[in-house]
Short mmCIF file of C-alpha atoms in Angstrom, two decimals:
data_model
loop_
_atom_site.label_atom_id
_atom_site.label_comp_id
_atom_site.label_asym_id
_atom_site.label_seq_id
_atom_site.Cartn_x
_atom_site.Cartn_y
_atom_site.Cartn_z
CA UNK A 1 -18.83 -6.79 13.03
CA UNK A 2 -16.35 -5.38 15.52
CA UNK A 3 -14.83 -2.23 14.00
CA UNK A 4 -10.96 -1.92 14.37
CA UNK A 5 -11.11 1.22 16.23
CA UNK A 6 -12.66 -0.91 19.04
CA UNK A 7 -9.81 -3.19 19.28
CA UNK A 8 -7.52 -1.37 20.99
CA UNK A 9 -9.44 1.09 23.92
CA UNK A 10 -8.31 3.59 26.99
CA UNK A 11 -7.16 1.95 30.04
CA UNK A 12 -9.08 2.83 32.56
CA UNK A 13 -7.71 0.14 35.24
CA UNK A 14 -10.84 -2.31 33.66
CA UNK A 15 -9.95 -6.38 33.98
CA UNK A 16 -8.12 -7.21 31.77
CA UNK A 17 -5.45 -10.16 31.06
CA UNK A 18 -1.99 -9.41 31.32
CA UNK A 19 0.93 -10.42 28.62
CA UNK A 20 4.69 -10.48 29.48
CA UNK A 21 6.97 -9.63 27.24
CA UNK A 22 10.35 -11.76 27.31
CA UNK A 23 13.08 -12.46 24.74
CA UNK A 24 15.67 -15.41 25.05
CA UNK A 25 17.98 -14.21 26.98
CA UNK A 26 15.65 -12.94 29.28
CA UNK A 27 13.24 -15.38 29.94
CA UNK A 28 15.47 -17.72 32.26
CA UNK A 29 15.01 -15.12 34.67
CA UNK A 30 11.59 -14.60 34.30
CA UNK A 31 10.66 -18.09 34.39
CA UNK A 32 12.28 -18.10 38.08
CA UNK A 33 8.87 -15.28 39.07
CA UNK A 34 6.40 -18.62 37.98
CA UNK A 35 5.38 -21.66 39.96
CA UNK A 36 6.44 -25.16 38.99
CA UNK A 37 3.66 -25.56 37.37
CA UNK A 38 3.73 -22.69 35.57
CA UNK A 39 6.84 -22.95 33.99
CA UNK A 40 5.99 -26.53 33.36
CA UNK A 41 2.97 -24.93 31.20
CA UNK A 42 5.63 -22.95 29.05
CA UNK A 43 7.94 -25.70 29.13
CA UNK A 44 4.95 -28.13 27.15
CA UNK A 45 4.68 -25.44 25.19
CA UNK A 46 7.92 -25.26 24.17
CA UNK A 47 8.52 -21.26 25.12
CA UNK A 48 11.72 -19.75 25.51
CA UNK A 49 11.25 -16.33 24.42
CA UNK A 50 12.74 -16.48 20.80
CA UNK A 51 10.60 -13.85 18.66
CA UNK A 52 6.95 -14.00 17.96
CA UNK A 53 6.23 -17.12 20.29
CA UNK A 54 3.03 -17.19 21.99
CA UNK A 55 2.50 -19.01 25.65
CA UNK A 56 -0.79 -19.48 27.60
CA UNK A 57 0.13 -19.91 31.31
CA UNK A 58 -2.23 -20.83 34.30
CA UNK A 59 -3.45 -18.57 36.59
CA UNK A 60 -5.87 -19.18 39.50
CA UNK A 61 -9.37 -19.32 37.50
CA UNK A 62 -7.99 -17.49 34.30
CA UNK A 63 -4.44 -17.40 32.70
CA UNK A 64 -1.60 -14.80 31.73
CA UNK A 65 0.01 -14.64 27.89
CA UNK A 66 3.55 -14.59 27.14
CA UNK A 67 5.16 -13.59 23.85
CA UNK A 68 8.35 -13.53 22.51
CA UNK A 69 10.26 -10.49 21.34
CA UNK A 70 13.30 -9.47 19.72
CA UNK A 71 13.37 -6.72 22.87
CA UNK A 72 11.14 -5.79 25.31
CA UNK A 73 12.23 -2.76 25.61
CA UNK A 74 12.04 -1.17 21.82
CA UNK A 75 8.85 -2.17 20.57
CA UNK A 76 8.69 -2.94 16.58
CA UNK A 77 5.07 -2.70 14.64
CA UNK A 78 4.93 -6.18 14.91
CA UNK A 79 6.22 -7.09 18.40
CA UNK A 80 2.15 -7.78 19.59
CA UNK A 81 1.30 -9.17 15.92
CA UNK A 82 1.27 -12.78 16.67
CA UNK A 83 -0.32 -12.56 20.28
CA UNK A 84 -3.08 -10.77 18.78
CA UNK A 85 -3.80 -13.59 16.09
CA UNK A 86 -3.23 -16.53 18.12
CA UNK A 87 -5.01 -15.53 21.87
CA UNK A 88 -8.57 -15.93 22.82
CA UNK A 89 -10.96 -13.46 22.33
CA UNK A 90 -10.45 -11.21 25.27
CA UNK A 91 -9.20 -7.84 26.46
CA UNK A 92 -5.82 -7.46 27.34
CA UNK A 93 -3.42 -5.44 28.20
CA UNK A 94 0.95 -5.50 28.37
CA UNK A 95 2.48 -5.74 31.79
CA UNK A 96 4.36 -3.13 32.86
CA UNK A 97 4.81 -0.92 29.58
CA UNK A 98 2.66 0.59 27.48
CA UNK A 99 2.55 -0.71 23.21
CA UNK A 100 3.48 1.62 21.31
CA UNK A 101 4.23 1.23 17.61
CA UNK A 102 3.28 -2.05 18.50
CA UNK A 103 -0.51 -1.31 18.67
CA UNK A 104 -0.40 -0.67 14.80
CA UNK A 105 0.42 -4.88 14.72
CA UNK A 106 -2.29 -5.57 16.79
CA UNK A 107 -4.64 -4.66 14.98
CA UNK A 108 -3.96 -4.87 11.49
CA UNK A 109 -2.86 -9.09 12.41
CA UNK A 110 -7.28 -9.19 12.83
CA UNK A 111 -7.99 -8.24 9.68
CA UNK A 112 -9.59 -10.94 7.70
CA UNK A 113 -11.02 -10.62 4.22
CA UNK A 114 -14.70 -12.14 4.12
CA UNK A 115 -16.63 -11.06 1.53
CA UNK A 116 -16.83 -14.14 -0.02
CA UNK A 117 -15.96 -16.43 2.66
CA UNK A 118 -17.10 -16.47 6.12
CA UNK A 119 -14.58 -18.16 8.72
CA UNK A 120 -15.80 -22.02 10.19
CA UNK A 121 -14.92 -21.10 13.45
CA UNK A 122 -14.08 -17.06 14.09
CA UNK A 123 -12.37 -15.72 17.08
CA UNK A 124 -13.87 -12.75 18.67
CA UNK A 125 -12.01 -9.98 19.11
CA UNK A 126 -9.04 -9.22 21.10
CA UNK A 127 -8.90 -5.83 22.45
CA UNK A 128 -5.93 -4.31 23.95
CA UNK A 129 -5.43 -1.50 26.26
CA UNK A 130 -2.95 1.35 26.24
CA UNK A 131 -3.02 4.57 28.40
CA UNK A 132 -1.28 6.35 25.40
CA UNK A 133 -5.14 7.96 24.64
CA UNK A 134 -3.12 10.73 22.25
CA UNK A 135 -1.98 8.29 20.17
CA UNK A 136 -5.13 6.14 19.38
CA UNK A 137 -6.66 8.20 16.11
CA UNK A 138 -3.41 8.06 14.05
CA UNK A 139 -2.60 4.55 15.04
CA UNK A 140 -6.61 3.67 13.90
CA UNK A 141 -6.36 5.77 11.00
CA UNK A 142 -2.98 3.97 9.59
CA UNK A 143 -4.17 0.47 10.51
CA UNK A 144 -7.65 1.59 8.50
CA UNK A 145 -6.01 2.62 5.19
CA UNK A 146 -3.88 -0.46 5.73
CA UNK A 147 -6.89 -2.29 5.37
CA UNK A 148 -8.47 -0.47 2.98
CA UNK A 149 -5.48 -1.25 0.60
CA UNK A 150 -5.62 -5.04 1.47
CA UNK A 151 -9.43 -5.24 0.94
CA UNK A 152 -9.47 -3.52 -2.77
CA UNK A 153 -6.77 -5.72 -3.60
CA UNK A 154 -8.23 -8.61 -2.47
CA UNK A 155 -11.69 -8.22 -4.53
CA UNK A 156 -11.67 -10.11 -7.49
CA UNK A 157 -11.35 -7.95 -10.76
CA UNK A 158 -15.28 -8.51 -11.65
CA UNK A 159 -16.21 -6.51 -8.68
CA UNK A 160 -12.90 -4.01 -8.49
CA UNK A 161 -12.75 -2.83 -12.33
CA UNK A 162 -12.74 0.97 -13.13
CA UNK A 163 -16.59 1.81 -12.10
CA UNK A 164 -15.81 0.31 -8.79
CA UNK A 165 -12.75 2.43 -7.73
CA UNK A 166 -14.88 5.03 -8.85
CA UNK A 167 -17.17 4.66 -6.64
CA UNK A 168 -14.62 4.07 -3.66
CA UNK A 169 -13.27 7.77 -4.57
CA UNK A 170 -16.54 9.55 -4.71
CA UNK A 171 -16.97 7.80 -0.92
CA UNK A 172 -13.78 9.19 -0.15
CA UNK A 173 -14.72 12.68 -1.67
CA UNK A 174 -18.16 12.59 0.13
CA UNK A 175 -16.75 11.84 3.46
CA UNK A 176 -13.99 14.55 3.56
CA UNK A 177 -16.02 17.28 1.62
CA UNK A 178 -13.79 17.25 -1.74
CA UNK A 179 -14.69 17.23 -5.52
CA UNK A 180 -14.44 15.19 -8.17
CA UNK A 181 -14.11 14.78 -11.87
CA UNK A 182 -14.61 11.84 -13.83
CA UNK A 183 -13.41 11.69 -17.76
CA UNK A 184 -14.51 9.24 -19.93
CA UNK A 185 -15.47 8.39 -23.68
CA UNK A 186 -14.91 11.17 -26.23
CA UNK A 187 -13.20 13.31 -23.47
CA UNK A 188 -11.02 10.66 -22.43
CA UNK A 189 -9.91 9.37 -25.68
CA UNK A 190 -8.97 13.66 -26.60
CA UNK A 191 -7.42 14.61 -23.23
CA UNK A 192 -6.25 11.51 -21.93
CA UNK A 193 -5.59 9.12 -24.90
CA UNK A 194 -3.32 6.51 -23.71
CA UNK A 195 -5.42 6.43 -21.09
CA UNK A 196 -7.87 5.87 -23.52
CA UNK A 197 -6.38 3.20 -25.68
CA UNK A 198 -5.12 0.97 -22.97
CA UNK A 199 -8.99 0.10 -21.49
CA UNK A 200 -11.04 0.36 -24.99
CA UNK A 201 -10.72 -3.53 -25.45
CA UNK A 202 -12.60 -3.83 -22.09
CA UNK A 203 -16.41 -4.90 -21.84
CA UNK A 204 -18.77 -1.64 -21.57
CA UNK A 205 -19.18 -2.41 -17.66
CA UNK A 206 -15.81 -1.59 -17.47
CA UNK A 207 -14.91 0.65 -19.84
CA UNK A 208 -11.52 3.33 -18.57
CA UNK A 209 -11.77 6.36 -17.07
CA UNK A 210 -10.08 8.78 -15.08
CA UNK A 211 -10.77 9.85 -11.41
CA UNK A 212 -9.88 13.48 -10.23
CA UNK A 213 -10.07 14.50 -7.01
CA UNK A 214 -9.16 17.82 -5.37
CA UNK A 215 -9.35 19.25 -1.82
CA UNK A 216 -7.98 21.64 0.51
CA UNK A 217 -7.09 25.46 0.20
CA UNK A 218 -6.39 26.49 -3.17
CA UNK A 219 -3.65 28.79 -1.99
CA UNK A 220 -1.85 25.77 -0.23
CA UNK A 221 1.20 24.16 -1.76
CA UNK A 222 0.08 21.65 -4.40
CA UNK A 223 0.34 17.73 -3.36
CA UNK A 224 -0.24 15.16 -6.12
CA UNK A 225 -0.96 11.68 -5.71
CA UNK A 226 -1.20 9.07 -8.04
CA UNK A 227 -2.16 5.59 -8.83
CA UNK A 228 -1.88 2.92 -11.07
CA UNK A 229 -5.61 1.56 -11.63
CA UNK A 230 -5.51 -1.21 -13.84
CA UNK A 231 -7.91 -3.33 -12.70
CA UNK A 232 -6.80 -6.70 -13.97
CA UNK A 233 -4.00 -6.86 -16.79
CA UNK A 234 -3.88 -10.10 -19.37
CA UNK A 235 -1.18 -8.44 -20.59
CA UNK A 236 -2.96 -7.12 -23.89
CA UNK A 237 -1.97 -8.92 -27.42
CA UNK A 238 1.21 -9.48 -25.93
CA UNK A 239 -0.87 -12.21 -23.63
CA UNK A 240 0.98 -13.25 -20.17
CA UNK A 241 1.14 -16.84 -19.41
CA UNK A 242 -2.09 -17.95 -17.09
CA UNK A 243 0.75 -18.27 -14.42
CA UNK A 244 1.33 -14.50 -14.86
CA UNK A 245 -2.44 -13.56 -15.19
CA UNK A 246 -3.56 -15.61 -11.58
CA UNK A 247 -2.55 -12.16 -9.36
CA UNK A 248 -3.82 -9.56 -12.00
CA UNK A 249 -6.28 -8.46 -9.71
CA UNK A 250 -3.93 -6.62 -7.96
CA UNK A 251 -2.35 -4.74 -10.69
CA UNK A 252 -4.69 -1.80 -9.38
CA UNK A 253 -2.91 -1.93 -6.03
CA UNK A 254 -1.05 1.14 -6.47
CA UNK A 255 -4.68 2.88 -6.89
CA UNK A 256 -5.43 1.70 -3.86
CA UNK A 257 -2.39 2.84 -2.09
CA UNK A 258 -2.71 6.28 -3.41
CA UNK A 259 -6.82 6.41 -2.36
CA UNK A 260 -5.43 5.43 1.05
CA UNK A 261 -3.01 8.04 1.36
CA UNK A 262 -5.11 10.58 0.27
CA UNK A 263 -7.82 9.70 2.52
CA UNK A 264 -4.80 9.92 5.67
CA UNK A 265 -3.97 13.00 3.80
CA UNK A 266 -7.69 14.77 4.44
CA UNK A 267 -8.47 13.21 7.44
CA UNK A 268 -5.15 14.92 9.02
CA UNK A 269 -6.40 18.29 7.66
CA UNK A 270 -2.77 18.31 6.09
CA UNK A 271 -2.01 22.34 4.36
CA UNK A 272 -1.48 20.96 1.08
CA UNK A 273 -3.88 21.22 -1.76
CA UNK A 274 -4.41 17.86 -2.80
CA UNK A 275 -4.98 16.71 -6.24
CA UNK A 276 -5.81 12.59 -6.46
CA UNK A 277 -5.39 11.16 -10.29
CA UNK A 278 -6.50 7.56 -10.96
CA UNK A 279 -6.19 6.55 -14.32
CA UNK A 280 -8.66 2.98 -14.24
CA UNK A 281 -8.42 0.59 -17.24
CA UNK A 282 -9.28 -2.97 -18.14
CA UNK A 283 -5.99 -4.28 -19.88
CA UNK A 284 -8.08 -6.54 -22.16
CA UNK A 285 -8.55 -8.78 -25.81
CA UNK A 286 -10.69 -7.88 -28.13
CA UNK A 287 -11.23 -6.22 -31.18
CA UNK A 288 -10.52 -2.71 -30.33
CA UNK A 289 -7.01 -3.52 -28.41
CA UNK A 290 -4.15 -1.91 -29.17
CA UNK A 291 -1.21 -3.49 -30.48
CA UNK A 292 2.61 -4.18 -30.72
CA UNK A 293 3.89 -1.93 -33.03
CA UNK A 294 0.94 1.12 -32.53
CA UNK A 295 2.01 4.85 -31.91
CA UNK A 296 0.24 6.21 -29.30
CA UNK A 297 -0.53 10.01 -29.20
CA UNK A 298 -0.63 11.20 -25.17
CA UNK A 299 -1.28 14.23 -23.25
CA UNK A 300 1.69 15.23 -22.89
CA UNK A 301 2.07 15.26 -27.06
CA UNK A 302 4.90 13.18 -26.99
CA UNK A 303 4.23 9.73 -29.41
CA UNK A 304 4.84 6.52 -28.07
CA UNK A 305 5.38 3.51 -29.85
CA UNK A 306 4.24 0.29 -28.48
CA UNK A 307 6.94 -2.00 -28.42
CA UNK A 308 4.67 -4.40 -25.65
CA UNK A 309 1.54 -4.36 -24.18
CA UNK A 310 2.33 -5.72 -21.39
CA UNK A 311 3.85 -2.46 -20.24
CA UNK A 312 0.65 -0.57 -20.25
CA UNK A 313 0.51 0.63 -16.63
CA UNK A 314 3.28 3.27 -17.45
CA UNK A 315 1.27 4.25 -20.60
CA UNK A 316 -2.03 5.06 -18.04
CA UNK A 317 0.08 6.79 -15.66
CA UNK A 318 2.14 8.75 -17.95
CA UNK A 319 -1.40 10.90 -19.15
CA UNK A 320 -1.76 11.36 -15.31
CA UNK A 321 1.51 12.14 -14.26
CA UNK A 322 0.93 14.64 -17.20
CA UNK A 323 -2.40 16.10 -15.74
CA UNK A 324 -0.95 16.23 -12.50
CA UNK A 325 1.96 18.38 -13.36
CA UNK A 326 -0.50 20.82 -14.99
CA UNK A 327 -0.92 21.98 -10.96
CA UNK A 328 2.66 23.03 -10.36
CA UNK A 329 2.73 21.12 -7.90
CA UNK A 330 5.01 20.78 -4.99
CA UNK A 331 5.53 17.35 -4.90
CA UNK A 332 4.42 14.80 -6.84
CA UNK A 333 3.85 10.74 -5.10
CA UNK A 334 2.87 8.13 -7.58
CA UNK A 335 2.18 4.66 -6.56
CA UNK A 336 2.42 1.43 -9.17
CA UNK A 337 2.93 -2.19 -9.16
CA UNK A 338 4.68 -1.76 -12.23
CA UNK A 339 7.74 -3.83 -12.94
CA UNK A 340 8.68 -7.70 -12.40
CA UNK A 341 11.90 -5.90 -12.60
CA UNK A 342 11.31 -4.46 -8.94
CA UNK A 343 10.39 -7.47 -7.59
CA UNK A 344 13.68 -9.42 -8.88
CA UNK A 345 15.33 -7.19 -7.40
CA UNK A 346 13.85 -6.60 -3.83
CA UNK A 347 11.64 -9.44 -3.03
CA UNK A 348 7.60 -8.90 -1.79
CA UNK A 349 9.05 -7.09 1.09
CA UNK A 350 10.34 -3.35 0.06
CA UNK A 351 9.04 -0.99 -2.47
CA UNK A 352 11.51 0.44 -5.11
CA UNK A 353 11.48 4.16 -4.38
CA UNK A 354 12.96 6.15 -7.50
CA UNK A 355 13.04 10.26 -6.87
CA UNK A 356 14.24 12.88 -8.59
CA UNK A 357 15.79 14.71 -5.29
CA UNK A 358 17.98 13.10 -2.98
CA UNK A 359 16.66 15.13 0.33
CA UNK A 360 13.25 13.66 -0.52
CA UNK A 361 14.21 10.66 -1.06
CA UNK A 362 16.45 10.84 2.31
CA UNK A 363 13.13 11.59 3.57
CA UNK A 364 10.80 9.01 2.53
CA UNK A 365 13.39 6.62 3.54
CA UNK A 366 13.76 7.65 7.16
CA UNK A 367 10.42 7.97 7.80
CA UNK A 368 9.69 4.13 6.33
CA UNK A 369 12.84 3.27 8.93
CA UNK A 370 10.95 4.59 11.47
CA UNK A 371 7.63 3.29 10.94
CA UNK A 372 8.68 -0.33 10.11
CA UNK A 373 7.79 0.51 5.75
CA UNK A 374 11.20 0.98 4.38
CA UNK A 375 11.33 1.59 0.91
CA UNK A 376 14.67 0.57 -1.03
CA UNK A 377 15.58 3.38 -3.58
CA UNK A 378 16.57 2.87 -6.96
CA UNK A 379 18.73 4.72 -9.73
CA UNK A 380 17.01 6.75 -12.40
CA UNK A 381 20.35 6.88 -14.86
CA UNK A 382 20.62 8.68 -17.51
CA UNK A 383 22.37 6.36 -18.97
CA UNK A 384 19.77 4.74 -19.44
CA UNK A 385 17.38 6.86 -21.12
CA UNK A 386 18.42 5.44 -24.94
CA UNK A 387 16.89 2.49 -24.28
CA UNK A 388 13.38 3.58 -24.37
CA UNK A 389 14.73 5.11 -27.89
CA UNK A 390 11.94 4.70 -30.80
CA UNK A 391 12.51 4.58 -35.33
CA UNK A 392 9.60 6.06 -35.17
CA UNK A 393 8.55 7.66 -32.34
CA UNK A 394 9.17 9.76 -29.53
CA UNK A 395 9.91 7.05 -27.13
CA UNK A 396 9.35 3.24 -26.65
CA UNK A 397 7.16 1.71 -24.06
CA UNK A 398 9.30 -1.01 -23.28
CA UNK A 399 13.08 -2.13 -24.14
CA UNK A 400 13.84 -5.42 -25.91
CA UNK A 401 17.47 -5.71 -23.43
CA UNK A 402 16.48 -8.01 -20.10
CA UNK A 403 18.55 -5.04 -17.64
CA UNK A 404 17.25 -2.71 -15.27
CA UNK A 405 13.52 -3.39 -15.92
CA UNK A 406 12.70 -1.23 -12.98
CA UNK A 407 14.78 2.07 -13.83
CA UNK A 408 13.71 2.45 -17.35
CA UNK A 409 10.44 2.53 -16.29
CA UNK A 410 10.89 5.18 -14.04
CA UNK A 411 12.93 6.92 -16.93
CA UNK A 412 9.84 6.62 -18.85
CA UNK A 413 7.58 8.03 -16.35
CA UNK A 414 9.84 10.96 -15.72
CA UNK A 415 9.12 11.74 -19.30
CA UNK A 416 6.30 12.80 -18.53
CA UNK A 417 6.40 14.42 -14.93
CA UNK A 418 6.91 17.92 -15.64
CA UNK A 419 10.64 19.64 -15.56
CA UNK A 420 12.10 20.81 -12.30
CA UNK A 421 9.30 19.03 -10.12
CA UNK A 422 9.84 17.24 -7.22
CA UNK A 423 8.63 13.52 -7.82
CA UNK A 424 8.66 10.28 -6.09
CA UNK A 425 7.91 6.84 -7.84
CA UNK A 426 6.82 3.73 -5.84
CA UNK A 427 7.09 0.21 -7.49
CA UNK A 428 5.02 -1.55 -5.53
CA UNK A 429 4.19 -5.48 -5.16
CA UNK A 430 0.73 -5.01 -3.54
CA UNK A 431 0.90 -8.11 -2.50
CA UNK A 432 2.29 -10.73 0.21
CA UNK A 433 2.97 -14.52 -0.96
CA UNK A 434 4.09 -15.34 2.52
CA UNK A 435 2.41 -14.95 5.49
CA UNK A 436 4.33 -12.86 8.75
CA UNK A 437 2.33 -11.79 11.74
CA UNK A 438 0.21 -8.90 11.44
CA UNK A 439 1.04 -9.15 7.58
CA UNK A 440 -1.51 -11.68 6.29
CA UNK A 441 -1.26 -13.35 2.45
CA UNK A 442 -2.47 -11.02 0.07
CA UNK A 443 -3.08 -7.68 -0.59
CA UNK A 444 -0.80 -5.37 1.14
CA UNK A 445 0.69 -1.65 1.32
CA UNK A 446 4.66 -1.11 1.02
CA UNK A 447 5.40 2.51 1.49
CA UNK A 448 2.43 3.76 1.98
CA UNK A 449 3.27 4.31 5.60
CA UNK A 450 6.89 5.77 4.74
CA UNK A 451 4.93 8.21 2.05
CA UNK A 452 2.05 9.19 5.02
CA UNK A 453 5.05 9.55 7.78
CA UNK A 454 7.14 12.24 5.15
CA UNK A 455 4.25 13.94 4.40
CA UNK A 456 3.26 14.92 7.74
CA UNK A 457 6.49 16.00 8.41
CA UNK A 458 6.76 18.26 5.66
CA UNK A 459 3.10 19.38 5.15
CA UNK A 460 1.64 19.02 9.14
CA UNK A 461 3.25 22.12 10.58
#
């Protein structure tokens, strides 16, 4: 199996096939540098540079590509994307420029997932060449967590539930040299007990947990990352519809984004001390789940009263959120696909983004600008805070009113992110319905790249 790091190598001045780069209003001009027959080759193809077209054209013996692009001369992540899925296997290399942030498209549009499947007919790989050496590990390293997100997401819950992103963090521990601590059973259910109480219903094979991993100097400033690990959600008593249930594997995709960006995060040798927290449950029915209408102790202390249990992933992350804060930290990231509210809102394409500071939010935002991951921010009003309100309780897990699904459970989770510390909260989808080059259907990271871009400017010296 061709590793990604080999698709895109050092030019050297090997052989290699060349690809032009035109857009519309260029191309006329361009097509004037071809033969007859040439442009009678683009012409069957129907080519005239609008964006992401693809054109094979003659050449002696061999042939030169052609893609469209919005502008050949500012490269998005995606400008190579669809040349890389649709061309031969090969090596090839740009004419006349070098890729740039389009390298990251090229190779993230050859991932395939096929761990269950193997392709009919697979295309070998197509390797590209840039003489921009510096810039190969970080453009790998992206592209790999990238994929690393999209193949955890894309395993069925039976072989992704709580013992298995276990096991992916104690790889990730082994291969960076950091530690890690995993609660479960009695010690779960005292220090972590929503935690606890949302995965007892699951089968013993995968019973909840929580995954804590540290690393880096101790005297560094203290970086936090968290995930939402629940590793396939029926929704609990309050049982979704099967139409709702089909995607639950992913509902531990914002685990996955946050063991991706901690493994960028080590890998860089960023200064931070870095604490990883993965609560993983099973969001199951049986005769141990908890119900509508329970009062929940947590870590924190506060009581929570269930009002559904379909808005357990806030419940999970609100004990780690909690642990986390214990480390005074300097920032706090967590990653979640936790609302339907989000995705009303935004679509499958952005991540809501909710922070507590506006100059980190500024942050995170222009770094997902420049790095083609641009999460959308949303409000966390106080306003709002009454409608988590509880008879009974502390707070509510969920309000009965249909608004701003999204914000109030932010406002929830900022219940239990310690006072005066700065926090950032991605809703995440996870997942892609709908196919764009380099961006395949399924499992996917939103903001993961705007999250690693601010952190190395803030924590990379």
């Amino acid at each position: 199996m061709t590793e990604i790091k080999d698709l895109i190598q050092p030019d050297r001045g090997q052989e290699a096939i060349a690809i032009h780069l035109v857009n519309k209003d260029g191309f006329a001009d361009f097509a004037k540098t071809l033969s007859a027959g040439q442009r009678a080759a683009l012409a069957a193809q129907k080519f005239d540079g609008s964006g992401y077209q693809v054109g094979i054209v003659p050449d002696g013996d061999s042939f030169f590509a052609v893609g469209g692009v919005a502008n050949p001369d500012n490269f998005s992540s995606w400008c190579l994307a669809k040349l890389a899925e649709d061309l031969p296997e090969g090596t090839y290399r740009v004419a006349g420029r070098q890729p740039g942030p389009a390298a990251y498209g090229w190779l993230t549009a050859q991932y395939r997932f096929n761990r269950y499947k193997v392709e009919d007919k697979p295309v070998g790989p197509r390797v590209l060449l840039t003489e921009q050496v510096g810039r190969l590990p970080a453009i790998v390293a992206e592209a790999e967590a990238e994929m690393l997100v999209r193949d955890l997401v894309n395993t069925p819950a039976e072989d992704m539930g709580p013992a298995a992103l276990e096991a992916e963090i104690e790889k990730l521990a082994k291969a960076n040299k950091a530690e890690v601590k995993v609660t479960r059973g009695d010690e779960l259910e005292q220090g972590y007990p929503m935690v606890h109480a949302v995965g007892r219903a699951a089968a013993r094979n995968h019973a909840p947990r929580i995954m804590h991993l540290t690393w880096g100097k101790k005297d560094a400033p203290v970086l936090a990352i968290v995930g939402k690990g629940v590793c396939f959600d029926s929704g609990g008593l309050d049982i979704k519809p099967s139409s709702g249930m089909r995607l639950m594997k992913k509902d531990m995709g914002g685990a996955a984004h946050a063991i991706a960006l901690a493994g960028l995060v080590m890998a860089a040798g960023l200064n931070v001390r870095l604490h990883l927290l993965v609560p993983a449950v099973e969001n199951a029915i049986s005769g141990p789940a908890f119900r509508p209408g329970d009062v929940l102790s947590s870590r924190k202390g506060l009581t929570v009263e269930i009002h559904n249990t379909d808005a357990e992933g806030r419940l999970i992350l609100g004990d780690a959120l909690t642990r986390a804060s214990e480390e005074s930290p300097d920032l706090i990231i967590d990653f979640a696909t936790l609302t339907g509210a989000a995705r009303v809102a935004l679509g499958p394409d952005y991540a809501a983004m909710m922070a507590r500071r506006d100059e980190t939010a500024d942050a995170m935002i222009a770094a997902g600008k420049a790095n083609d991951d641009e999460p959308w921010r949303l409000p966390l009003p106080d306003s709002y805070r009454e409608y988590l309100a509880s008879d009974i309780a502390d707070l509510a897990n969920a309000h009965s009113n249909p608004y701003a699904g999204a914000s109030v459970a932010g406002l929830f989770l900022d219940r239990f992110v310690g006072e005066g510390i700065d926090w950032v909260h991605f809703d995440t989808f996870a997942w892609r319905p709908f196919p764009k080059p380099g961006r395949a259907r399924g499992g996917t990271a939103y903001g993961l790249r705007a999250a690693w871009h601010m952190l190395q400017g803030r924590y990379g010296g």
